[in-house]
């Protein structure tokens, strides 16, 4: 099982808005960078707008950042795009055999471990701002630009 690609698409969109602020950020333009359909971009932008991370103008008005990059964490993006319901990153298989000692007890034990794992992952996402990510991304872009002359 994987986390929805909406998370990486949301991070990609916000990164583009920050790195290329002079461009007209339509869903078609953003989709060209992300490599997906503009409809997917519009859906993700809708989530980002609802969370107060992006501004979106109707029609071909384009999108802009709604907050400073250092005020947005990866956890904000993760939560904005509804990757998973809170506390439900992992799922326990349904209908284990209640007559089996493992089947009768695995869910409560496994849920505790999975809750701890999700909390740890969310802690890491909360500790990284979009500013940090975009700064590293900008350095990568510049290094490749310099290497390619």
PDB file of C-alpha atoms in Angstrom:
ATOM      1  CA  UNK A   1       0.000   0.000   0.000  1.00  0.00           C
ATOM      2  CA  UNK A   2       1.267   3.484  -0.812  1.00  0.00           C
ATOM      3  CA  UNK A   3       0.421   6.994   0.249  1.00  0.00           C
ATOM      4  CA  UNK A   4      -1.600   8.736  -2.442  1.00  0.00           C
ATOM      5  CA  UNK A   5       0.379  10.605  -5.090  1.00  0.00           C
ATOM      6  CA  UNK A   6      -1.670  13.701  -4.180  1.00  0.00           C
ATOM      7  CA  UNK A   7       0.963  14.400  -1.523  1.00  0.00           C
ATOM      8  CA  UNK A   8       3.889  14.534  -3.953  1.00  0.00           C
ATOM      9  CA  UNK A   9       1.757  16.444  -6.468  1.00  0.00           C
ATOM     10  CA  UNK A  10       0.853  19.000  -3.784  1.00  0.00           C
ATOM     11  CA  UNK A  11       4.519  19.451  -2.852  1.00  0.00           C
ATOM     12  CA  UNK A  12       5.416  19.731  -6.557  1.00  0.00           C
ATOM     13  CA  UNK A  13       2.771  22.411  -7.136  1.00  0.00           C
ATOM     14  CA  UNK A  14       3.825  24.506  -4.133  1.00  0.00           C
ATOM     15  CA  UNK A  15       7.470  24.175  -5.180  1.00  0.00           C
ATOM     16  CA  UNK A  16       6.654  25.451  -8.670  1.00  0.00           C
ATOM     17  CA  UNK A  17       4.709  28.381  -7.264  1.00  0.00           C
ATOM     18  CA  UNK A  18       7.749  29.306  -5.166  1.00  0.00           C
ATOM     19  CA  UNK A  19      10.555  28.673  -7.666  1.00  0.00           C
ATOM     20  CA  UNK A  20       8.805  30.190 -10.684  1.00  0.00           C
ATOM     21  CA  UNK A  21       6.720  33.036  -9.161  1.00  0.00           C
ATOM     22  CA  UNK A  22       6.903  35.053 -12.378  1.00  0.00           C
ATOM     23  CA  UNK A  23       5.099  32.382 -14.410  1.00  0.00           C
ATOM     24  CA  UNK A  24       1.360  32.162 -14.974  1.00  0.00           C
ATOM     25  CA  UNK A  25       0.455  29.058 -12.981  1.00  0.00           C
ATOM     26  CA  UNK A  26      -2.555  27.626 -14.775  1.00  0.00           C
ATOM     27  CA  UNK A  27      -3.566  24.023 -14.213  1.00  0.00           C
ATOM     28  CA  UNK A  28      -2.385  23.232 -17.747  1.00  0.00           C
ATOM     29  CA  UNK A  29       1.050  24.762 -17.090  1.00  0.00           C
ATOM     30  CA  UNK A  30       1.379  22.987 -13.737  1.00  0.00           C
ATOM     31  CA  UNK A  31       0.228  19.687 -15.285  1.00  0.00           C
ATOM     32  CA  UNK A  32       3.034  19.982 -17.837  1.00  0.00           C
ATOM     33  CA  UNK A  33       5.609  19.998 -15.043  1.00  0.00           C
ATOM     34  CA  UNK A  34       3.915  17.364 -12.896  1.00  0.00           C
ATOM     35  CA  UNK A  35       3.258  15.088 -15.872  1.00  0.00           C
ATOM     36  CA  UNK A  36      -0.419  14.578 -15.218  1.00  0.00           C
ATOM     37  CA  UNK A  37      -3.805  15.738 -16.390  1.00  0.00           C
ATOM     38  CA  UNK A  38      -4.896  19.327 -15.571  1.00  0.00           C
ATOM     39  CA  UNK A  39      -8.002  17.883 -13.886  1.00  0.00           C
ATOM     40  CA  UNK A  40      -5.770  16.186 -11.294  1.00  0.00           C
ATOM     41  CA  UNK A  41      -3.966  19.493 -10.736  1.00  0.00           C
ATOM     42  CA  UNK A  42      -7.260  21.336 -10.244  1.00  0.00           C
ATOM     43  CA  UNK A  43      -8.377  18.767  -7.654  1.00  0.00           C
ATOM     44  CA  UNK A  44      -5.127  19.012  -5.698  1.00  0.00           C
ATOM     45  CA  UNK A  45      -5.145  22.815  -5.969  1.00  0.00           C
ATOM     46  CA  UNK A  46      -8.677  22.763  -4.560  1.00  0.00           C
ATOM     47  CA  UNK A  47      -7.379  20.908  -1.497  1.00  0.00           C
ATOM     48  CA  UNK A  48      -4.422  23.291  -1.150  1.00  0.00           C
ATOM     49  CA  UNK A  49      -6.735  26.290  -1.437  1.00  0.00           C
ATOM     50  CA  UNK A  50      -9.157  24.902   1.154  1.00  0.00           C
ATOM     51  CA  UNK A  51      -6.222  24.432   3.551  1.00  0.00           C
ATOM     52  CA  UNK A  52      -5.047  28.014   2.992  1.00  0.00           C
ATOM     53  CA  UNK A  53      -1.798  27.001   1.290  1.00  0.00           C
ATOM     54  CA  UNK A  54      -2.550  28.300  -2.221  1.00  0.00           C
ATOM     55  CA  UNK A  55      -4.671  30.997  -3.817  1.00  0.00           C
ATOM     56  CA  UNK A  56      -6.503  30.038  -6.985  1.00  0.00           C
ATOM     57  CA  UNK A  57      -8.187  32.454  -9.361  1.00  0.00           C
ATOM     58  CA  UNK A  58     -11.088  31.118 -11.406  1.00  0.00           C
ATOM     59  CA  UNK A  59     -10.755  30.636 -15.134  1.00  0.00           C
ATOM     60  CA  UNK A  60      -7.207  30.997 -16.357  1.00  0.00           C
ATOM     61  CA  UNK A  61      -6.247  33.261 -13.453  1.00  0.00           C
ATOM     62  CA  UNK A  62      -3.651  30.836 -12.127  1.00  0.00           C
ATOM     63  CA  UNK A  63      -2.410  29.935  -8.670  1.00  0.00           C
ATOM     64  CA  UNK A  64      -0.103  31.578  -6.136  1.00  0.00           C
ATOM     65  CA  UNK A  65       1.189  30.764  -2.681  1.00  0.00           C
ATOM     66  CA  UNK A  66      -1.170  31.802   0.112  1.00  0.00           C
ATOM     67  CA  UNK A  67       1.467  31.655   2.862  1.00  0.00           C
ATOM     68  CA  UNK A  68       5.207  32.023   3.160  1.00  0.00           C
ATOM     69  CA  UNK A  69       7.161  28.821   2.564  1.00  0.00           C
ATOM     70  CA  UNK A  70       8.572  28.801   6.084  1.00  0.00           C
ATOM     71  CA  UNK A  71       4.979  28.761   7.387  1.00  0.00           C
ATOM     72  CA  UNK A  72       4.082  25.568   5.486  1.00  0.00           C
ATOM     73  CA  UNK A  73       5.256  22.147   6.654  1.00  0.00           C
ATOM     74  CA  UNK A  74       5.141  18.911   4.717  1.00  0.00           C
ATOM     75  CA  UNK A  75       2.586  17.759   7.290  1.00  0.00           C
ATOM     76  CA  UNK A  76       0.367  20.696   6.270  1.00  0.00           C
ATOM     77  CA  UNK A  77       0.511  19.505   2.660  1.00  0.00           C
ATOM     78  CA  UNK A  78      -0.019  15.865   3.678  1.00  0.00           C
ATOM     79  CA  UNK A  79      -3.127  16.784   5.647  1.00  0.00           C
ATOM     80  CA  UNK A  80      -4.395  19.270   3.049  1.00  0.00           C
ATOM     81  CA  UNK A  81      -4.601  16.740   0.247  1.00  0.00           C
ATOM     82  CA  UNK A  82      -6.464  14.171   2.352  1.00  0.00           C
ATOM     83  CA  UNK A  83      -3.852  11.479   1.897  1.00  0.00           C
ATOM     84  CA  UNK A  84      -5.386   9.378   4.657  1.00  0.00           C
ATOM     85  CA  UNK A  85      -7.877   9.860   7.416  1.00  0.00           C
ATOM     86  CA  UNK A  86      -6.187  10.911  10.635  1.00  0.00           C
ATOM     87  CA  UNK A  87      -4.864   7.869  12.467  1.00  0.00           C
ATOM     88  CA  UNK A  88      -5.634   5.529   9.562  1.00  0.00           C
ATOM     89  CA  UNK A  89      -2.445   5.305   7.520  1.00  0.00           C
ATOM     90  CA  UNK A  90      -2.330   1.557   8.090  1.00  0.00           C
ATOM     91  CA  UNK A  91      -5.198  -0.896   7.833  1.00  0.00           C
ATOM     92  CA  UNK A  92      -5.550  -4.201   9.630  1.00  0.00           C
ATOM     93  CA  UNK A  93      -6.834  -7.118   7.591  1.00  0.00           C
ATOM     94  CA  UNK A  94     -10.476  -7.865   8.166  1.00  0.00           C
ATOM     95  CA  UNK A  95     -12.023 -10.858   9.880  1.00  0.00           C
ATOM     96  CA  UNK A  96      -9.109 -12.685  11.502  1.00  0.00           C
ATOM     97  CA  UNK A  97     -10.184 -15.968  13.065  1.00  0.00           C
ATOM     98  CA  UNK A  98     -11.392 -15.203  16.617  1.00  0.00           C
ATOM     99  CA  UNK A  99     -10.841 -18.870  17.598  1.00  0.00           C
ATOM    100  CA  UNK A 100      -7.118 -18.478  16.871  1.00  0.00           C
ATOM    101  CA  UNK A 101      -5.114 -16.913  19.728  1.00  0.00           C
ATOM    102  CA  UNK A 102      -3.226 -14.698  17.262  1.00  0.00           C
ATOM    103  CA  UNK A 103      -6.341 -13.860  15.241  1.00  0.00           C
ATOM    104  CA  UNK A 104      -8.224 -12.900  18.391  1.00  0.00           C
ATOM    105  CA  UNK A 105      -5.517 -10.477  19.579  1.00  0.00           C
ATOM    106  CA  UNK A 106      -3.510  -9.240  16.598  1.00  0.00           C
ATOM    107  CA  UNK A 107      -5.656  -6.190  15.832  1.00  0.00           C
ATOM    108  CA  UNK A 108      -5.287  -4.420  19.192  1.00  0.00           C
ATOM    109  CA  UNK A 109      -1.534  -5.089  19.374  1.00  0.00           C
ATOM    110  CA  UNK A 110      -0.866  -4.186  15.744  1.00  0.00           C
ATOM    111  CA  UNK A 111      -2.957  -0.995  15.917  1.00  0.00           C
ATOM    112  CA  UNK A 112      -0.774   0.349  18.740  1.00  0.00           C
ATOM    113  CA  UNK A 113       2.398  -0.274  16.721  1.00  0.00           C
ATOM    114  CA  UNK A 114       0.902   1.236  13.576  1.00  0.00           C
ATOM    115  CA  UNK A 115      -0.293   4.294  15.496  1.00  0.00           C
ATOM    116  CA  UNK A 116       3.270   4.840  16.767  1.00  0.00           C
ATOM    117  CA  UNK A 117       4.661   4.464  13.231  1.00  0.00           C
ATOM    118  CA  UNK A 118       2.187   6.991  11.813  1.00  0.00           C
ATOM    119  CA  UNK A 119       2.921   9.445  14.634  1.00  0.00           C
ATOM    120  CA  UNK A 120       6.664   9.153  13.922  1.00  0.00           C
ATOM    121  CA  UNK A 121       6.159   9.753  10.195  1.00  0.00           C
ATOM    122  CA  UNK A 122       3.928  12.763  10.853  1.00  0.00           C
ATOM    123  CA  UNK A 123       6.540  14.114  13.269  1.00  0.00           C
ATOM    124  CA  UNK A 124       9.154  14.029  10.507  1.00  0.00           C
ATOM    125  CA  UNK A 125       6.784  15.762   8.062  1.00  0.00           C
ATOM    126  CA  UNK A 126       5.981  18.428  10.671  1.00  0.00           C
ATOM    127  CA  UNK A 127       9.693  19.159  11.116  1.00  0.00           C
ATOM    128  CA  UNK A 128      10.307  19.963   7.433  1.00  0.00           C
ATOM    129  CA  UNK A 129       9.101  23.244   5.966  1.00  0.00           C
ATOM    130  CA  UNK A 130       8.460  23.934   2.319  1.00  0.00           C
ATOM    131  CA  UNK A 131      11.232  26.569   2.608  1.00  0.00           C
ATOM    132  CA  UNK A 132      13.760  23.824   3.424  1.00  0.00           C
ATOM    133  CA  UNK A 133      12.514  21.621   0.606  1.00  0.00           C
ATOM    134  CA  UNK A 134      12.466  24.435  -1.960  1.00  0.00           C
ATOM    135  CA  UNK A 135      15.953  25.608  -0.933  1.00  0.00           C
ATOM    136  CA  UNK A 136      17.365  22.118  -1.529  1.00  0.00           C
ATOM    137  CA  UNK A 137      15.405  21.849  -4.775  1.00  0.00           C
ATOM    138  CA  UNK A 138      16.718  25.225  -5.993  1.00  0.00           C
ATOM    139  CA  UNK A 139      20.307  24.126  -5.277  1.00  0.00           C
ATOM    140  CA  UNK A 140      19.753  20.900  -7.243  1.00  0.00           C
ATOM    141  CA  UNK A 141      18.340  22.866 -10.171  1.00  0.00           C
ATOM    142  CA  UNK A 142      21.266  25.301 -10.121  1.00  0.00           C
ATOM    143  CA  UNK A 143      23.865  22.525  -9.889  1.00  0.00           C
ATOM    144  CA  UNK A 144      22.368  20.728 -12.894  1.00  0.00           C
ATOM    145  CA  UNK A 145      22.115  24.008 -14.810  1.00  0.00           C
ATOM    146  CA  UNK A 146      25.811  24.738 -14.099  1.00  0.00           C
ATOM    147  CA  UNK A 147      26.862  21.204 -15.045  1.00  0.00           C
ATOM    148  CA  UNK A 148      24.994  21.396 -18.359  1.00  0.00           C
ATOM    149  CA  UNK A 149      26.471  24.816 -19.164  1.00  0.00           C
TER     150      UNK A 149
END
